[in-house]
Amino acid sequence: MLTPDQARDRAADLVARAIRAGADAADAVFAADASLDVSVRLGKLEDVGRSEGHELGLRVFVGQRSASVSTADLDIGTDALIARAVAMAREAPEDPWAGLAPADRLLHGDPPQLDLDDLANGSGAAEPAELKLLALEAEDAARAVPGVTNSEGGGASASRGVWALATSTGFAHAYATTGYGLSASVLAGEGAGMERDYAHHAARRRHHLDAPADIGARAGARAVARLNPAKVASGPMPVVFDPRVGASLLGHLIGAITGGAIARKTSFLLDALGTAVFAAGVSVQDDPHRPHGLRSRPFDGEGLPVSPMAIVSEGVLETWLLETASARQLGLSPTGHAARGVNGAPGVSTSNLYMAPGREPVATLLADIADGVYVTELIGMGVNGTTGDYSRGAAGFRIVRGEIAGPVSEFTIAGNLLEMYRALTPANDLQFRYGINVPTIRVDGMTIASG
């Protein structure tokens, strides 16, 4: 795998040659990754997989016309690739909004150091034997939980990637990241009454992973807790979202405030900028500089600097999320949220997105719920991004007189995201474990329909 400096130089060279070949402007992306995955089942090694890959992407502009090409074969000459891209751009339709990010907005100087590459700190590359032991320990701990009757397996993984971006406006930088994962998935019960659940943890640095025994114990306990589910009564009631699934509520928010959705007028939050979307105590932040963060990055997919940003502050929606093209279309400035693959124009993505914790412990959040549901699994994608209408299958537990009671399944939760956001209360138990993180969330007034 190339070093970050080599990847940067490769991308910059491609851009320079594209300009010499007739492009008015260009940018290039180099992406490389290597991963190792080990899976075990019932105490035996099941599979070991290793993959390595690299891709090079080029986007060129001729006036307001553009085209993109990419290749995974770095051994071939790229002159033909460049010539093809320039020829395609000359025949493409004009797009008044297309173009590189403004040169004066690009990151200048060295990118921030976010400690995303474990190997750069002297940690050796993970070996199959080491990952096998971790996976076995996680699965063994899950299978040791009383009530667990079978296993879907344990898994451990390690990966490293390098990403570089260069533009004809003078930007050229690259960075490397590592990632480690550990999981266990087991079944409890017998026959038609079997229930499945899992536990997983991911981290940038190997020593930040949860202990395998803890991951396995969580997986086993979760599966056993789901045994013998009952039906829940239909009707309006409070719904409490476990942090594992509550993050999806922020995903719907982000989808509704991207520049593309606003420019196309396909968002249920179309007229919401600067207004109260959530209750006054709710804040949503995006932090690309979080050390070791699973989605941390030193610059965005167009070379713009990134910084922590309040998306929702005390309930008020503070910003759209804009890459350059949608920013131009809306007459605004890009926000540093461009995300880029090796092919096509940049899209929009957040980094380490999270909802700030509230003031109440989970027990207090539940205390006055006489009858409700605690959701641990969501099924299906019944969400309309234009209207905000929300309807998803779910499973979890009843809440009876302020306490989490027995498991329930085969029910639907429904509402409208605008109303749900305004009726939302976060607990104080926020933990950073995923790319999107939320505390336990309570939403009053949702409609439950039993299957």
GROMACS .gro file of C-alpha atoms in nm:
model
  451
    1MET     CA    1   0.000   0.000   0.000
    2LEU     CA    2   0.123   0.349  -0.081
    3THR     CA    3   0.209   0.586   0.199
    4PRO     CA    4  -0.010   0.896   0.239
    5ASP     CA    5   0.263   1.109   0.079
    6GLN     CA    6   0.288   0.874  -0.218
    7ALA     CA    7  -0.091   0.870  -0.255
    8ARG     CA    8  -0.101   1.251  -0.244
    9ASP     CA    9   0.169   1.277  -0.511
   10ARG     CA   10  -0.010   1.023  -0.732
   11ALA     CA   11  -0.333   1.224  -0.717
   12ALA     CA   12  -0.155   1.556  -0.775
   13ASP     CA   13   0.030   1.419  -1.077
   14LEU     CA   14  -0.297   1.300  -1.232
   15VAL     CA   15  -0.448   1.647  -1.190
   16ALA     CA   16  -0.145   1.820  -1.343
   17ARG     CA   17  -0.154   1.594  -1.647
   18ALA     CA   18  -0.529   1.647  -1.689
   19ILE     CA   19  -0.472   2.024  -1.709
   20ARG     CA   20  -0.198   1.972  -1.970
   21ALA     CA   21  -0.441   1.753  -2.166
   22GLY     CA   22  -0.694   2.035  -2.199
   23ALA     CA   23  -0.905   2.038  -1.883
   24ASP     CA   24  -0.983   2.382  -1.741
   25ALA     CA   25  -0.996   2.238  -1.387
   26ALA     CA   26  -0.967   1.895  -1.228
   27ASP     CA   27  -0.954   1.702  -0.906
   28ALA     CA   28  -0.838   1.350  -0.832
   29VAL     CA   29  -0.890   1.100  -0.554
   30PHE     CA   30  -0.669   0.808  -0.459
   31ALA     CA   31  -0.813   0.549  -0.220
   32ALA     CA   32  -0.645   0.232  -0.096
   33ASP     CA   33  -0.746  -0.017   0.170
   34ALA     CA   34  -0.638  -0.349   0.316
   35SER     CA   35  -0.844  -0.558   0.555
   36LEU     CA   36  -0.824  -0.884   0.745
   37ASP     CA   37  -1.135  -1.061   0.875
   38VAL     CA   38  -1.161  -1.375   1.088
   39SER     CA   39  -1.484  -1.552   1.177
   40VAL     CA   40  -1.544  -1.842   1.412
   41ARG     CA   41  -1.849  -2.050   1.498
   42LEU     CA   42  -1.911  -2.300   1.775
   43GLY     CA   43  -1.551  -2.272   1.890
   44LYS     CA   44  -1.393  -2.345   1.552
   45LEU     CA   45  -1.236  -2.129   1.286
   46GLU     CA   46  -1.485  -2.074   1.004
   47ASP     CA   47  -1.320  -1.827   0.766
   48VAL     CA   48  -1.019  -1.601   0.720
   49GLY     CA   49  -1.034  -1.331   0.457
   50ARG     CA   50  -0.779  -1.078   0.346
   51SER     CA   51  -0.844  -0.812   0.084
   52GLU     CA   52  -0.643  -0.530  -0.066
   53GLY     CA   53  -0.751  -0.274  -0.318
   54HIS     CA   54  -0.683   0.066  -0.459
   55GLU     CA   55  -0.872   0.302  -0.688
   56LEU     CA   56  -0.794   0.624  -0.867
   57GLY     CA   57  -1.066   0.868  -0.967
   58LEU     CA   58  -1.042   1.177  -1.187
   59ARG     CA   59  -1.298   1.454  -1.241
   60VAL     CA   60  -1.234   1.713  -1.511
   61PHE     CA   61  -1.408   2.034  -1.612
   62VAL     CA   62  -1.422   2.197  -1.953
   63GLY     CA   63  -1.606   2.521  -1.892
   64GLN     CA   64  -1.924   2.424  -1.709
   65ARG     CA   65  -1.916   2.071  -1.844
   66SER     CA   66  -1.767   1.787  -1.642
   67ALA     CA   67  -1.698   1.414  -1.650
   68SER     CA   68  -1.556   1.155  -1.413
   69VAL     CA   69  -1.355   0.839  -1.474
   70SER     CA   70  -1.199   0.586  -1.238
   71THR     CA   71  -0.982   0.277  -1.245
   72ALA     CA   72  -0.871   0.006  -1.007
   73ASP     CA   73  -0.581  -0.097  -1.232
   74LEU     CA   74  -0.288   0.124  -1.140
   75ASP     CA   75  -0.048  -0.070  -1.358
   76ILE     CA   76  -0.194   0.063  -1.681
   77GLY     CA   77  -0.096   0.401  -1.818
   78THR     CA   78  -0.332   0.682  -1.724
   79ASP     CA   79  -0.285   0.895  -2.036
   80ALA     CA   80  -0.576   0.721  -2.207
   81LEU     CA   81  -0.788   0.762  -1.894
   82ILE     CA   82  -0.719   1.135  -1.887
   83ALA     CA   83  -0.789   1.177  -2.258
   84ARG     CA   84  -1.117   0.989  -2.223
   85ALA     CA   85  -1.227   1.208  -1.931
   86VAL     CA   86  -1.153   1.532  -2.119
   87ALA     CA   87  -1.333   1.406  -2.431
   88MET     CA   88  -1.638   1.306  -2.224
   89ALA     CA   89  -1.648   1.644  -2.051
   90ARG     CA   90  -1.653   1.828  -2.385
   91GLU     CA   91  -1.969   1.637  -2.479
   92ALA     CA   92  -2.144   1.659  -2.141
   93PRO     CA   93  -2.434   1.899  -2.077
   94GLU     CA   94  -2.354   2.227  -1.907
   95ASP     CA   95  -2.418   2.252  -1.534
   96PRO     CA   96  -2.414   2.608  -1.400
   97TRP     CA   97  -2.353   2.488  -1.044
   98ALA     CA   98  -2.068   2.242  -1.108
   99GLY     CA   99  -1.706   2.323  -1.031
  100LEU     CA  100  -1.432   2.291  -0.775
  101ALA     CA  101  -1.459   2.450  -0.434
  102PRO     CA  102  -1.346   2.817  -0.424
  103ALA     CA  103  -0.970   2.837  -0.391
  104ASP     CA  104  -0.992   3.086  -0.107
  105ARG     CA  105  -1.199   2.840   0.097
  106LEU     CA  106  -0.955   2.548   0.072
  107LEU     CA  107  -0.757   2.420   0.368
  108HIS     CA  108  -0.424   2.599   0.384
  109GLY     CA  109  -0.128   2.473   0.583
  110ASP     CA  110  -0.101   2.131   0.742
  111PRO     CA  111  -0.418   1.934   0.819
  112PRO     CA  112  -0.496   1.870   1.187
  113GLN     CA  113  -0.343   1.556   1.334
  114LEU     CA  114  -0.629   1.340   1.463
  115ASP     CA  115  -0.440   1.020   1.553
  116LEU     CA  116  -0.646   0.800   1.321
  117ASP     CA  117  -0.370   0.561   1.217
  118ASP     CA  118  -0.282   0.304   1.483
  119LEU     CA  119   0.012   0.170   1.281
  120ALA     CA  120   0.174   0.514   1.278
  121ASN     CA  121   0.194   0.492   1.659
  122GLY     CA  122   0.411   0.182   1.646
  123SER     CA  123   0.134  -0.075   1.678
  124GLY     CA  124   0.208  -0.379   1.465
  125ALA     CA  125  -0.037  -0.504   1.206
  126ALA     CA  126  -0.292  -0.750   1.340
  127GLU     CA  127  -0.232  -1.116   1.258
  128PRO     CA  128  -0.493  -1.385   1.185
  129ALA     CA  129  -0.400  -1.584   1.496
  130GLU     CA  130  -0.456  -1.282   1.720
  131LEU     CA  131  -0.793  -1.200   1.563
  132LYS     CA  132  -0.898  -1.564   1.590
  133LEU     CA  133  -0.835  -1.564   1.965
  134LEU     CA  134  -1.036  -1.244   2.010
  135ALA     CA  135  -1.330  -1.383   1.811
  136LEU     CA  136  -1.322  -1.713   2.000
  137GLU     CA  137  -1.319  -1.538   2.336
  138ALA     CA  138  -1.616  -1.322   2.240
  139GLU     CA  139  -1.817  -1.618   2.113
  140ASP     CA  140  -1.727  -1.833   2.413
  141ALA     CA  141  -1.848  -1.562   2.651
  142ALA     CA  142  -2.176  -1.532   2.460
  143ARG     CA  143  -2.236  -1.908   2.453
  144ALA     CA  144  -2.165  -1.927   2.827
  145VAL     CA  145  -2.471  -1.714   2.908
  146PRO     CA  146  -2.745  -1.940   3.049
  147GLY     CA  147  -3.024  -1.974   2.793
  148VAL     CA  148  -2.804  -1.935   2.485
  149THR     CA  149  -2.853  -2.245   2.268
  150ASN     CA  150  -2.671  -2.177   1.942
  151SER     CA  151  -2.433  -1.936   1.776
  152GLU     CA  152  -2.413  -1.747   1.453
  153GLY     CA  153  -2.048  -1.687   1.530
  154GLY     CA  154  -1.791  -1.440   1.647
  155GLY     CA  155  -1.583  -1.212   1.431
  156ALA     CA  156  -1.278  -0.990   1.450
  157SER     CA  157  -1.137  -0.757   1.188
  158ALA     CA  158  -0.857  -0.512   1.124
  159SER     CA  159  -0.822  -0.267   0.837
  160ARG     CA  160  -0.614   0.024   0.715
  161GLY     CA  161  -0.692   0.280   0.448
  162VAL     CA  162  -0.522   0.571   0.277
  163TRP     CA  163  -0.719   0.855   0.115
  164ALA     CA  164  -0.576   1.141  -0.091
  165LEU     CA  165  -0.730   1.439  -0.269
  166ALA     CA  166  -0.567   1.683  -0.509
  167THR     CA  167  -0.722   1.974  -0.700
  168SER     CA  168  -0.601   2.204  -0.975
  169THR     CA  169  -0.663   2.497  -0.739
  170GLY     CA  170  -0.365   2.398  -0.527
  171PHE     CA  171  -0.493   2.152  -0.269
  172ALA     CA  172  -0.305   1.822  -0.219
  173HIS     CA  173  -0.324   1.624   0.105
  174ALA     CA  174  -0.373   1.267   0.226
  175TYR     CA  175  -0.427   1.076   0.548
  176ALA     CA  176  -0.438   0.718   0.675
  177THR     CA  177  -0.686   0.548   0.907
  178THR     CA  178  -0.706   0.216   1.084
  179GLY     CA  179  -1.009   0.032   1.211
  180TYR     CA  180  -1.072  -0.269   1.433
  181GLY     CA  181  -1.395  -0.454   1.498
  182LEU     CA  182  -1.515  -0.733   1.727
  183SER     CA  183  -1.857  -0.897   1.738
  184ALA     CA  184  -2.061  -1.193   1.857
  185SER     CA  185  -2.408  -1.308   1.751
  186VAL     CA  186  -2.598  -1.589   1.926
  187LEU     CA  187  -2.941  -1.746   1.960
  188ALA     CA  188  -3.140  -1.831   2.269
  189GLY     CA  189  -3.431  -2.070   2.315
  190GLU     CA  190  -3.547  -2.365   2.106
  191GLY     CA  191  -3.738  -2.427   1.785
  192ALA     CA  192  -3.984  -2.162   1.671
  193GLY     CA  193  -3.923  -1.971   1.993
  194MET     CA  194  -3.557  -1.895   1.923
  195GLU     CA  195  -3.442  -1.535   1.944
  196ARG     CA  196  -3.124  -1.376   1.810
  197ASP     CA  197  -2.919  -1.076   1.918
  198TYR     CA  198  -2.566  -0.949   1.892
  199ALA     CA  199  -2.304  -0.711   2.027
  200HIS     CA  200  -2.036  -0.527   1.834
  201HIS     CA  201  -1.767  -0.271   1.893
  202ALA     CA  202  -1.544  -0.078   1.652
  203ALA     CA  203  -1.246   0.147   1.722
  204ARG     CA  204  -0.965   0.324   1.543
  205ARG     CA  205  -0.704   0.187   1.783
  206ARG     CA  206  -0.676  -0.177   1.883
  207HIS     CA  207  -0.640  -0.118   2.254
  208HIS     CA  208  -0.962   0.086   2.258
  209LEU     CA  209  -1.173  -0.217   2.170
  210ASP     CA  210  -1.401  -0.351   2.443
  211ALA     CA  211  -1.286  -0.673   2.605
  212PRO     CA  212  -1.403  -0.977   2.406
  213ALA     CA  213  -1.565  -1.127   2.716
  214ASP     CA  214  -1.773  -0.811   2.766
  215ILE     CA  215  -1.890  -0.810   2.405
  216GLY     CA  216  -1.986  -1.177   2.423
  217ALA     CA  217  -2.168  -1.138   2.755
  218ARG     CA  218  -2.373  -0.850   2.613
  219ALA     CA  219  -2.466  -1.050   2.305
  220GLY     CA  220  -2.577  -1.349   2.511
  221ALA     CA  221  -2.772  -1.144   2.764
  222ARG     CA  222  -2.952  -0.954   2.488
  223ALA     CA  223  -3.058  -1.274   2.311
  224VAL     CA  224  -3.188  -1.436   2.630
  225ALA     CA  225  -3.379  -1.123   2.730
  226ARG     CA  226  -3.580  -1.145   2.407
  227LEU     CA  227  -3.722  -1.492   2.477
  228ASN     CA  228  -4.099  -1.544   2.486
  229PRO     CA  229  -4.205  -1.206   2.347
  230ALA     CA  230  -4.562  -1.093   2.396
  231LYS     CA  231  -4.783  -0.864   2.189
  232VAL     CA  232  -4.813  -0.499   2.279
  233ALA     CA  233  -5.148  -0.321   2.283
  234SER     CA  234  -5.223  -0.081   1.998
  235GLY     CA  235  -5.269   0.289   2.058
  236PRO     CA  236  -5.079   0.611   2.136
  237MET     CA  237  -4.802   0.580   2.394
  238PRO     CA  238  -4.447   0.692   2.472
  239VAL     CA  239  -4.167   0.520   2.281
  240VAL     CA  240  -3.814   0.504   2.424
  241PHE     CA  241  -3.533   0.435   2.176
  242ASP     CA  242  -3.226   0.242   2.285
  243PRO     CA  243  -2.906   0.423   2.171
  244ARG     CA  244  -2.838   0.139   1.926
  245VAL     CA  245  -3.144   0.238   1.722
  246GLY     CA  246  -3.204   0.599   1.827
  247ALA     CA  247  -2.918   0.713   1.603
  248SER     CA  248  -3.144   0.651   1.302
  249LEU     CA  249  -3.352   0.954   1.405
  250LEU     CA  250  -3.049   1.173   1.342
  251GLY     CA  251  -2.992   0.999   1.011
  252HIS     CA  252  -3.335   1.117   0.895
  253LEU     CA  253  -3.252   1.469   1.013
  254ILE     CA  254  -2.930   1.479   0.811
  255GLY     CA  255  -3.102   1.348   0.501
  256ALA     CA  256  -3.351   1.634   0.524
  257ILE     CA  257  -3.096   1.917   0.560
  258THR     CA  258  -2.848   1.828   0.285
  259GLY     CA  259  -2.812   2.085   0.012
  260GLY     CA  260  -2.942   1.849  -0.254
  261ALA     CA  261  -3.268   1.784  -0.069
  262ILE     CA  262  -3.321   2.155  -0.009
  263ALA     CA  263  -3.238   2.252  -0.367
  264ARG     CA  264  -3.478   1.984  -0.501
  265LYS     CA  265  -3.741   2.088  -0.247
  266THR     CA  266  -3.782   1.728  -0.132
  267SER     CA  267  -3.732   1.781   0.243
  268PHE     CA  268  -3.983   1.790   0.525
  269LEU     CA  269  -3.759   2.058   0.679
  270LEU     CA  270  -3.758   2.279   0.371
  271ASP     CA  271  -3.864   2.597   0.557
  272ALA     CA  272  -3.719   2.508   0.896
  273LEU     CA  273  -3.380   2.684   0.894
  274GLY     CA  274  -3.352   2.913   1.196
  275THR     CA  275  -3.666   2.773   1.357
  276ALA     CA  276  -3.727   2.544   1.653
  277VAL     CA  277  -3.732   2.188   1.518
  278PHE     CA  278  -3.666   2.012   1.850
  279ALA     CA  279  -3.754   2.095   2.208
  280ALA     CA  280  -3.544   2.369   2.367
  281GLY     CA  281  -3.311   2.132   2.550
  282VAL     CA  282  -3.197   1.938   2.242
  283SER     CA  283  -2.867   2.005   2.064
  284VAL     CA  284  -2.703   1.814   1.778
  285GLN     CA  285  -2.331   1.850   1.706
  286ASP     CA  286  -2.093   1.734   1.435
  287ASP     CA  287  -1.729   1.697   1.538
  288PRO     CA  288  -1.480   1.595   1.265
  289HIS     CA  289  -1.185   1.659   1.498
  290ARG     CA  290  -1.272   1.404   1.763
  291PRO     CA  291  -0.949   1.213   1.840
  292HIS     CA  292  -0.976   0.850   1.727
  293GLY     CA  293  -1.330   0.917   1.606
  294LEU     CA  294  -1.478   0.659   1.373
  295ARG     CA  295  -1.568   0.934   1.125
  296SER     CA  296  -1.304   1.193   1.203
  297ARG     CA  297  -1.134   1.357   0.907
  298PRO     CA  298  -0.886   1.644   0.866
  299PHE     CA  299  -1.059   1.794   0.558
  300ASP     CA  300  -1.371   1.731   0.355
  301GLY     CA  301  -1.415   1.570   0.014
  302GLU     CA  302  -1.346   1.897  -0.170
  303GLY     CA  303  -1.042   2.004   0.030
  304LEU     CA  304  -1.223   2.244   0.262
  305PRO     CA  305  -1.125   2.269   0.629
  306VAL     CA  306  -1.362   2.106   0.875
  307SER     CA  307  -1.446   2.208   1.228
  308PRO     CA  308  -1.695   2.121   1.501
  309MET     CA  309  -2.038   2.260   1.418
  310ALA     CA  310  -2.369   2.300   1.595
  311ILE     CA  311  -2.639   2.167   1.363
  312VAL     CA  312  -2.916   2.208   1.618
  313SER     CA  313  -2.867   2.442   1.912
  314GLU     CA  314  -3.124   2.444   2.192
  315GLY     CA  315  -3.378   2.301   1.952
  316VAL     CA  316  -3.315   2.549   1.667
  317LEU     CA  317  -3.191   2.425   1.328
  318GLU     CA  318  -2.878   2.630   1.264
  319THR     CA  319  -2.752   2.521   0.920
  320TRP     CA  320  -2.795   2.324   0.603
  321LEU     CA  321  -2.516   2.082   0.511
  322LEU     CA  322  -2.369   2.194   0.180
  323GLU     CA  323  -2.109   2.083  -0.070
  324THR     CA  324  -2.003   2.339  -0.331
  325ALA     CA  325  -2.256   2.262  -0.604
  326SER     CA  326  -2.566   2.283  -0.383
  327ALA     CA  327  -2.420   2.587  -0.203
  328ARG     CA  328  -2.392   2.769  -0.535
  329GLN     CA  329  -2.745   2.669  -0.628
  330LEU     CA  330  -2.879   2.804  -0.299
  331GLY     CA  331  -2.663   3.116  -0.300
  332LEU     CA  332  -2.481   3.008   0.017
  333SER     CA  333  -2.131   2.896   0.119
  334PRO     CA  334  -2.021   2.531   0.146
  335THR     CA  335  -2.010   2.404   0.504
  336GLY     CA  336  -1.721   2.155   0.485
  337HIS     CA  337  -1.945   1.848   0.464
  338ALA     CA  338  -1.857   1.726   0.115
  339ALA     CA  339  -1.801   1.352   0.086
  340ARG     CA  340  -1.620   1.211  -0.214
  341GLY     CA  341  -1.583   0.869  -0.369
  342VAL     CA  342  -1.351   0.787  -0.656
  343ASN     CA  343  -1.623   0.848  -0.914
  344GLY     CA  344  -1.880   1.121  -0.965
  345ALA     CA  345  -1.942   1.450  -0.795
  346PRO     CA  346  -1.916   1.497  -0.418
  347GLY     CA  347  -2.215   1.432  -0.199
  348VAL     CA  348  -2.275   1.535   0.162
  349SER     CA  349  -2.189   1.353   0.482
  350THR     CA  350  -2.142   1.431   0.849
  351SER     CA  351  -1.847   1.314   1.057
  352ASN     CA  352  -1.888   1.222   1.425
  353LEU     CA  353  -2.251   1.324   1.463
  354TYR     CA  354  -2.411   1.317   1.806
  355MET     CA  355  -2.701   1.441   2.012
  356ALA     CA  356  -2.587   1.612   2.331
  357PRO     CA  357  -2.696   1.435   2.650
  358GLY     CA  358  -2.993   1.566   2.842
  359ARG     CA  359  -3.015   1.616   3.216
  360GLU     CA  360  -3.228   1.320   3.321
  361PRO     CA  361  -3.101   0.969   3.398
  362VAL     CA  362  -3.270   0.690   3.205
  363ALA     CA  363  -3.461   0.582   3.515
  364THR     CA  364  -3.611   0.929   3.549
  365LEU     CA  365  -3.696   0.934   3.178
  366LEU     CA  366  -3.897   0.613   3.227
  367ALA     CA  367  -4.042   0.688   3.568
  368ASP     CA  368  -4.375   0.844   3.466
  369ILE     CA  369  -4.449   0.606   3.177
  370ALA     CA  370  -4.742   0.391   3.286
  371ASP     CA  371  -4.753   0.200   2.957
  372GLY     CA  372  -4.501   0.231   2.676
  373VAL     CA  373  -4.238   0.048   2.472
  374TYR     CA  374  -3.858   0.043   2.481
  375VAL     CA  375  -3.736  -0.020   2.125
  376THR     CA  376  -3.415  -0.215   2.065
  377GLU     CA  377  -3.467  -0.314   1.700
  378LEU     CA  378  -3.611  -0.133   1.398
  379ILE     CA  379  -3.721  -0.312   1.083
  380GLY     CA  380  -3.785  -0.175   0.736
  381MET     CA  381  -3.745   0.176   0.597
  382GLY     CA  382  -4.093   0.328   0.605
  383VAL     CA  383  -3.982   0.692   0.620
  384ASN     CA  384  -4.089   0.961   0.372
  385GLY     CA  385  -3.817   1.225   0.352
  386THR     CA  386  -4.048   1.475   0.182
  387THR     CA  387  -4.339   1.465   0.428
  388GLY     CA  388  -4.162   1.331   0.740
  389ASP     CA  389  -4.414   1.049   0.777
  390TYR     CA  390  -4.257   0.769   0.982
  391SER     CA  391  -4.363   0.404   1.016
  392ARG     CA  392  -4.128   0.120   1.102
  393GLY     CA  393  -4.152  -0.231   1.236
  394ALA     CA  394  -3.999  -0.274   1.579
  395ALA     CA  395  -3.914  -0.509   1.864
  396GLY     CA  396  -3.811  -0.444   2.222
  397PHE     CA  397  -3.965  -0.442   2.568
  398ARG     CA  398  -4.271  -0.311   2.741
  399ILE     CA  399  -4.244  -0.028   2.988
  400VAL     CA  400  -4.488  -0.078   3.275
  401ARG     CA  401  -4.520   0.172   3.559
  402GLY     CA  402  -4.176   0.317   3.490
  403GLU     CA  403  -3.990  -0.013   3.463
  404ILE     CA  404  -3.868  -0.212   3.162
  405ALA     CA  405  -4.074  -0.531   3.161
  406GLY     CA  406  -4.101  -0.833   2.932
  407PRO     CA  407  -4.005  -0.852   2.564
  408VAL     CA  408  -4.250  -0.758   2.286
  409SER     CA  409  -4.224  -0.800   1.910
  410GLU     CA  410  -4.411  -0.769   1.583
  411PHE     CA  411  -4.540  -0.417   1.626
  412THR     CA  412  -4.515  -0.093   1.430
  413ILE     CA  413  -4.429   0.252   1.560
  414ALA     CA  414  -4.561   0.547   1.361
  415GLY     CA  415  -4.568   0.925   1.366
  416ASN     CA  416  -4.431   1.225   1.182
  417LEU     CA  417  -4.068   1.324   1.225
  418LEU     CA  418  -4.151   1.691   1.282
  419GLU     CA  419  -4.385   1.600   1.566
  420MET     CA  420  -4.146   1.334   1.696
  421TYR     CA  421  -3.853   1.576   1.711
  422ARG     CA  422  -4.057   1.831   1.905
  423ALA     CA  423  -4.170   1.562   2.150
  424LEU     CA  424  -3.820   1.419   2.198
  425THR     CA  425  -3.634   1.411   2.530
  426PRO     CA  426  -3.274   1.281   2.557
  427ALA     CA  427  -3.139   1.107   2.867
  428ASN     CA  428  -2.794   1.177   3.013
  429ASP     CA  429  -2.629   0.847   2.910
  430LEU     CA  430  -2.451   0.947   2.586
  431GLN     CA  431  -2.156   0.724   2.492
  432PHE     CA  432  -1.939   0.751   2.180
  433ARG     CA  433  -1.947   0.404   2.026
  434TYR     CA  434  -2.061   0.455   1.666
  435GLY     CA  435  -2.037   0.700   1.379
  436ILE     CA  436  -2.365   0.855   1.497
  437ASN     CA  437  -2.422   0.860   1.872
  438VAL     CA  438  -2.726   0.947   2.080
  439PRO     CA  439  -2.830   0.891   2.439
  440THR     CA  440  -3.145   0.701   2.525
  441ILE     CA  441  -3.430   0.895   2.365
  442ARG     CA  442  -3.794   0.927   2.469
  443VAL     CA  443  -4.060   1.035   2.218
  444ASP     CA  444  -4.412   1.091   2.349
  445GLY     CA  445  -4.732   1.047   2.152
  446MET     CA  446  -4.630   0.791   1.894
  447THR     CA  447  -4.882   0.540   1.760
  448ILE     CA  448  -4.827   0.170   1.824
  449ALA     CA  449  -4.993  -0.092   1.603
  450SER     CA  450  -4.964  -0.454   1.708
  451GLY     CA  451  -4.891  -0.706   1.432
   0.00000   0.00000   0.00000
